[in-house]
Tab-separated table of C-alpha atoms in Angstrom:
chain	number	residue	atom	x	y	z
A	1	UNK	CA	27.631	156.758	60.454
A	2	UNK	CA	31.331	157.401	60.750
A	3	UNK	CA	33.255	160.141	62.474
A	4	UNK	CA	36.776	160.985	63.522
A	5	UNK	CA	38.107	163.322	66.162
A	6	UNK	CA	41.498	164.904	66.615
A	7	UNK	CA	41.243	166.362	70.108
A	8	UNK	CA	44.310	168.594	69.875
A	9	UNK	CA	44.479	171.564	67.544
A	10	UNK	CA	48.204	171.852	68.163
A	11	UNK	CA	50.957	169.663	69.549
A	12	UNK	CA	54.304	171.085	70.583
A	13	UNK	CA	57.358	168.896	71.055
A	14	UNK	CA	61.094	169.427	71.297
A	15	UNK	CA	63.328	168.016	68.617
A	16	UNK	CA	64.572	164.563	69.577
A	17	UNK	CA	61.627	163.861	71.862
A	18	UNK	CA	58.918	161.321	71.028
A	19	UNK	CA	55.703	162.688	69.563
A	20	UNK	CA	52.102	161.539	69.597
A	21	UNK	CA	49.220	162.966	67.593
A	22	UNK	CA	45.885	161.643	68.783
A	23	UNK	CA	42.951	160.338	66.759
A	24	UNK	CA	39.758	158.611	67.829
A	25	UNK	CA	37.075	157.292	65.529
A	26	UNK	CA	33.548	155.968	65.424
A	27	UNK	CA	32.163	153.537	62.848
A	28	UNK	CA	29.338	151.044	62.719
A	29	UNK	CA	31.439	148.290	61.171
A	30	UNK	CA	35.096	147.752	60.371
A	31	UNK	CA	37.321	150.819	60.150
A	32	UNK	CA	39.854	151.676	57.533
A	33	UNK	CA	42.103	154.297	59.131
A	34	UNK	CA	44.582	156.687	57.550
A	35	UNK	CA	47.058	159.386	58.414
A	36	UNK	CA	48.023	162.156	56.017
A	37	UNK	CA	50.481	165.022	56.388
A	38	UNK	CA	50.206	168.463	54.829
A	39	UNK	CA	53.186	170.771	54.551
A	40	UNK	CA	52.552	174.513	54.038
A	41	UNK	CA	50.979	175.357	50.699
A	42	UNK	CA	51.020	171.734	49.595
A	43	UNK	CA	48.494	168.975	49.103
A	44	UNK	CA	48.080	166.116	51.542
A	45	UNK	CA	50.533	163.225	51.463
A	46	UNK	CA	49.668	159.718	52.579
A	47	UNK	CA	51.630	158.499	55.617
A	48	UNK	CA	50.143	155.169	56.598
A	49	UNK	CA	46.967	153.133	56.872
A	50	UNK	CA	45.378	150.398	58.905
A	51	UNK	CA	43.080	147.936	57.198
A	52	UNK	CA	43.602	144.682	59.036
A	53	UNK	CA	46.370	142.694	60.674
A	54	UNK	CA	48.984	144.006	63.080
A	55	UNK	CA	47.801	146.773	65.322
A	56	UNK	CA	51.102	148.634	64.928
A	57	UNK	CA	51.412	150.101	61.462
A	58	UNK	CA	54.644	151.563	60.131
A	59	UNK	CA	54.635	154.290	57.527
A	60	UNK	CA	56.694	156.931	55.794
A	61	UNK	CA	59.360	159.161	57.394
A	62	UNK	CA	59.650	156.980	60.522
A	63	UNK	CA	56.045	157.432	61.604
A	64	UNK	CA	53.942	154.646	63.032
A	65	UNK	CA	50.423	154.359	64.378
A	66	UNK	CA	48.771	152.013	66.812
A	67	UNK	CA	45.264	150.743	66.214
A	68	UNK	CA	43.386	150.176	69.471
A	69	UNK	CA	39.958	148.696	68.877
A	70	UNK	CA	38.807	148.831	72.489
A	71	UNK	CA	39.645	152.532	72.768
A	72	UNK	CA	38.651	153.246	69.136
A	73	UNK	CA	41.906	155.105	68.672
A	74	UNK	CA	44.591	155.349	66.018
A	75	UNK	CA	47.304	157.593	67.428
A	76	UNK	CA	50.248	158.653	65.271
A	77	UNK	CA	53.681	158.316	66.845
A	78	UNK	CA	57.346	158.882	66.153
A	79	UNK	CA	60.181	157.978	68.525
A	80	UNK	CA	62.302	161.055	67.815
A	81	UNK	CA	60.819	164.225	66.331
A	82	UNK	CA	62.557	166.352	63.731
A	83	UNK	CA	62.017	170.051	63.057
A	84	UNK	CA	61.094	169.031	59.513
A	85	UNK	CA	58.137	167.034	60.901
A	86	UNK	CA	56.398	170.325	61.634
A	87	UNK	CA	53.221	170.212	59.547
A	88	UNK	CA	49.473	169.667	59.671
A	89	UNK	CA	48.389	166.075	60.274
A	90	UNK	CA	45.022	164.616	59.338
A	91	UNK	CA	43.429	161.395	60.490
A	92	UNK	CA	40.730	159.850	58.289
A	93	UNK	CA	38.330	156.924	58.627
A	94	UNK	CA	36.117	154.940	56.306
A	95	UNK	CA	33.600	152.331	57.376
A	96	UNK	CA	34.442	149.415	55.106
A	97	UNK	CA	31.514	147.322	56.280
A	98	UNK	CA	29.034	149.914	55.169
A	99	UNK	CA	30.506	149.970	51.679
A	100	UNK	CA	30.863	153.720	51.720
A	101	UNK	CA	33.153	155.359	49.229
A	102	UNK	CA	33.381	158.443	51.352
A	103	UNK	CA	36.112	158.919	53.966
A	104	UNK	CA	35.711	161.321	56.852
A	105	UNK	CA	38.679	163.521	57.734
A	106	UNK	CA	39.471	165.003	61.093
A	107	UNK	CA	39.975	168.731	61.497
A	108	UNK	CA	43.734	168.365	61.595
A	109	UNK	CA	46.431	168.776	64.239
A	110	UNK	CA	49.257	171.226	63.806
A	111	UNK	CA	52.541	169.677	64.941
A	112	UNK	CA	55.276	172.103	65.898
A	113	UNK	CA	58.719	170.697	66.621
A	114	UNK	CA	60.990	173.149	68.390
A	115	UNK	CA	64.758	173.061	67.823
B	1	UNK	CA	54.593	160.602	36.414
B	2	UNK	CA	53.260	164.055	37.153
B	3	UNK	CA	50.751	162.559	39.598
B	4	UNK	CA	47.735	164.794	40.237
B	5	UNK	CA	47.894	168.264	38.722
B	6	UNK	CA	45.556	171.190	39.349
B	7	UNK	CA	45.135	174.502	37.602
B	8	UNK	CA	45.044	177.335	38.380
B	9	UNK	CA	46.980	177.617	41.650
B	10	UNK	CA	45.283	180.873	42.592
B	11	UNK	CA	42.065	182.510	41.430
B	12	UNK	CA	40.063	185.558	42.424
B	13	UNK	CA	36.443	185.777	41.314
B	14	UNK	CA	33.636	188.243	41.788
B	15	UNK	CA	30.317	187.075	43.153
B	16	UNK	CA	28.241	185.537	40.383
B	17	UNK	CA	31.116	184.695	38.082
B	18	UNK	CA	31.656	181.155	36.883
B	19	UNK	CA	34.825	179.175	36.474
B	20	UNK	CA	36.207	175.674	36.156
B	21	UNK	CA	38.938	174.215	38.309
B	22	UNK	CA	40.941	171.693	36.364
B	23	UNK	CA	42.259	168.394	37.690
B	24	UNK	CA	44.177	165.704	35.850
B	25	UNK	CA	45.989	162.536	36.860
B	26	UNK	CA	48.303	160.295	34.879
B	27	UNK	CA	48.213	157.214	37.115
B	28	UNK	CA	45.211	155.589	35.428
B	29	UNK	CA	43.265	155.810	38.685
B	30	UNK	CA	39.563	155.026	38.484
B	31	UNK	CA	38.552	157.039	41.524
B	32	UNK	CA	38.794	160.826	41.751
B	33	UNK	CA	37.470	163.297	44.301
B	34	UNK	CA	37.193	166.995	44.989
B	35	UNK	CA	37.595	168.395	48.498
B	36	UNK	CA	37.515	171.830	50.000
B	37	UNK	CA	39.645	172.772	52.967
B	38	UNK	CA	38.576	175.501	55.328
B	39	UNK	CA	40.313	176.545	58.565
B	40	UNK	CA	39.233	174.363	61.474
B	41	UNK	CA	36.999	172.252	59.237
B	42	UNK	CA	39.399	169.686	57.865
B	43	UNK	CA	38.642	168.376	54.393
B	44	UNK	CA	35.099	168.057	53.164
B	45	UNK	CA	34.181	166.007	50.112
B	46	UNK	CA	32.365	167.916	47.370
B	47	UNK	CA	31.931	165.368	44.576
B	48	UNK	CA	33.576	162.152	43.575
B	49	UNK	CA	33.767	159.807	40.615
B	50	UNK	CA	34.254	156.057	40.492
B	51	UNK	CA	35.060	156.006	36.796
B	52	UNK	CA	34.521	157.762	33.496
B	53	UNK	CA	30.900	158.797	33.141
B	54	UNK	CA	30.040	158.156	36.808
B	55	UNK	CA	29.890	160.871	39.439
B	56	UNK	CA	28.185	161.305	42.785
B	57	UNK	CA	27.724	163.901	45.479
B	58	UNK	CA	29.788	164.177	48.588
B	59	UNK	CA	29.187	166.037	51.823
B	60	UNK	CA	28.986	169.601	50.432
B	61	UNK	CA	27.919	169.458	46.745
B	62	UNK	CA	25.719	172.562	46.519
B	63	UNK	CA	27.006	175.190	44.108
B	64	UNK	CA	29.368	172.805	42.337
B	65	UNK	CA	29.082	170.600	39.267
B	66	UNK	CA	31.387	167.899	37.976
B	67	UNK	CA	31.720	165.631	34.987
B	68	UNK	CA	34.080	162.801	34.125
B	69	UNK	CA	34.393	162.245	30.394
B	70	UNK	CA	37.827	160.608	30.587
B	71	UNK	CA	39.736	158.629	33.200
B	72	UNK	CA	42.379	161.360	33.401
B	73	UNK	CA	40.313	164.514	33.914
B	74	UNK	CA	37.833	165.573	36.582
B	75	UNK	CA	36.956	169.293	36.351
B	76	UNK	CA	34.995	171.116	39.042
B	77	UNK	CA	32.640	173.879	37.925
B	78	UNK	CA	31.378	176.786	39.957
B	79	UNK	CA	28.342	178.100	38.101
B	80	UNK	CA	27.750	181.259	40.130
B	81	UNK	CA	30.464	181.906	42.670
B	82	UNK	CA	29.586	183.015	46.192
B	83	UNK	CA	31.833	184.331	48.986
B	84	UNK	CA	31.075	181.132	50.937
B	85	UNK	CA	33.021	179.251	48.262
B	86	UNK	CA	36.237	181.001	49.206
B	87	UNK	CA	38.439	178.073	50.123
B	88	UNK	CA	41.338	175.876	49.096
B	89	UNK	CA	40.281	173.125	46.728
B	90	UNK	CA	42.045	169.804	46.434
B	91	UNK	CA	41.633	167.118	43.850
B	92	UNK	CA	42.592	163.557	44.749
B	93	UNK	CA	42.750	160.227	42.996
B	94	UNK	CA	43.068	156.629	44.113
B	95	UNK	CA	43.541	153.299	42.456
B	96	UNK	CA	41.037	151.708	44.742
B	97	UNK	CA	37.952	153.186	46.365
B	98	UNK	CA	38.129	156.909	47.181
B	99	UNK	CA	38.312	155.990	50.841
B	100	UNK	CA	41.597	154.206	50.434
B	101	UNK	CA	45.025	155.712	49.938
B	102	UNK	CA	44.609	158.895	47.961
B	103	UNK	CA	47.040	161.039	45.994
B	104	UNK	CA	46.354	164.752	46.290
B	105	UNK	CA	47.051	167.601	43.946
B	106	UNK	CA	48.768	170.815	45.112
B	107	UNK	CA	45.490	172.690	45.504
B	108	UNK	CA	43.761	175.777	44.114
B	109	UNK	CA	43.302	178.767	46.398
B	110	UNK	CA	40.042	180.488	45.432
B	111	UNK	CA	38.845	183.832	46.698
B	112	UNK	CA	35.355	185.080	45.890
B	113	UNK	CA	34.806	188.784	46.482
């Protein structure tokens, strides 16, 4: 079985400050991990993914995420937030070892960047 | 490339009516999926397809049918709409397995009265 949790419904940060959006996961085998962003009234857009290799993954728009196997986490980070980063962020996981086609999405975290 | 397109953008149905949500992609992706998004629930997979002629159920398939006659198109059918199907529906495609990087359409907002 696979699951993903985004413990914060909303994250507030001031423009220019670093931001972190948290994600933890549970899988039986090897995780494939993803972050997507959704702007209002739009579909989801892929930001980045972890499959294997370096634990620090860099993605679009200056975002990065750190895979931590011991803590089963994949937190999304950005060194300096922009007001335009305000959106809904989804973490997703798929258990590659199990051969499942089906990813599990978190419930989403609303990021609000204040000017 | 238009990417993933969905029609209509908005739809209002009465209970018991039927309709088809259209989805098309022009990226020659083998894998396509339908999700519904409800507040506080994230995205839940309805049905998916791993290629033309092959479909399978996702997490919440009841009340929905799909078919995949071509690589490009993956329509979602509601045979008898219910208020519980009020939601935003997203179609997605991926070159690799559905669990890998996916490209999403703009969504269809459906209200069932």
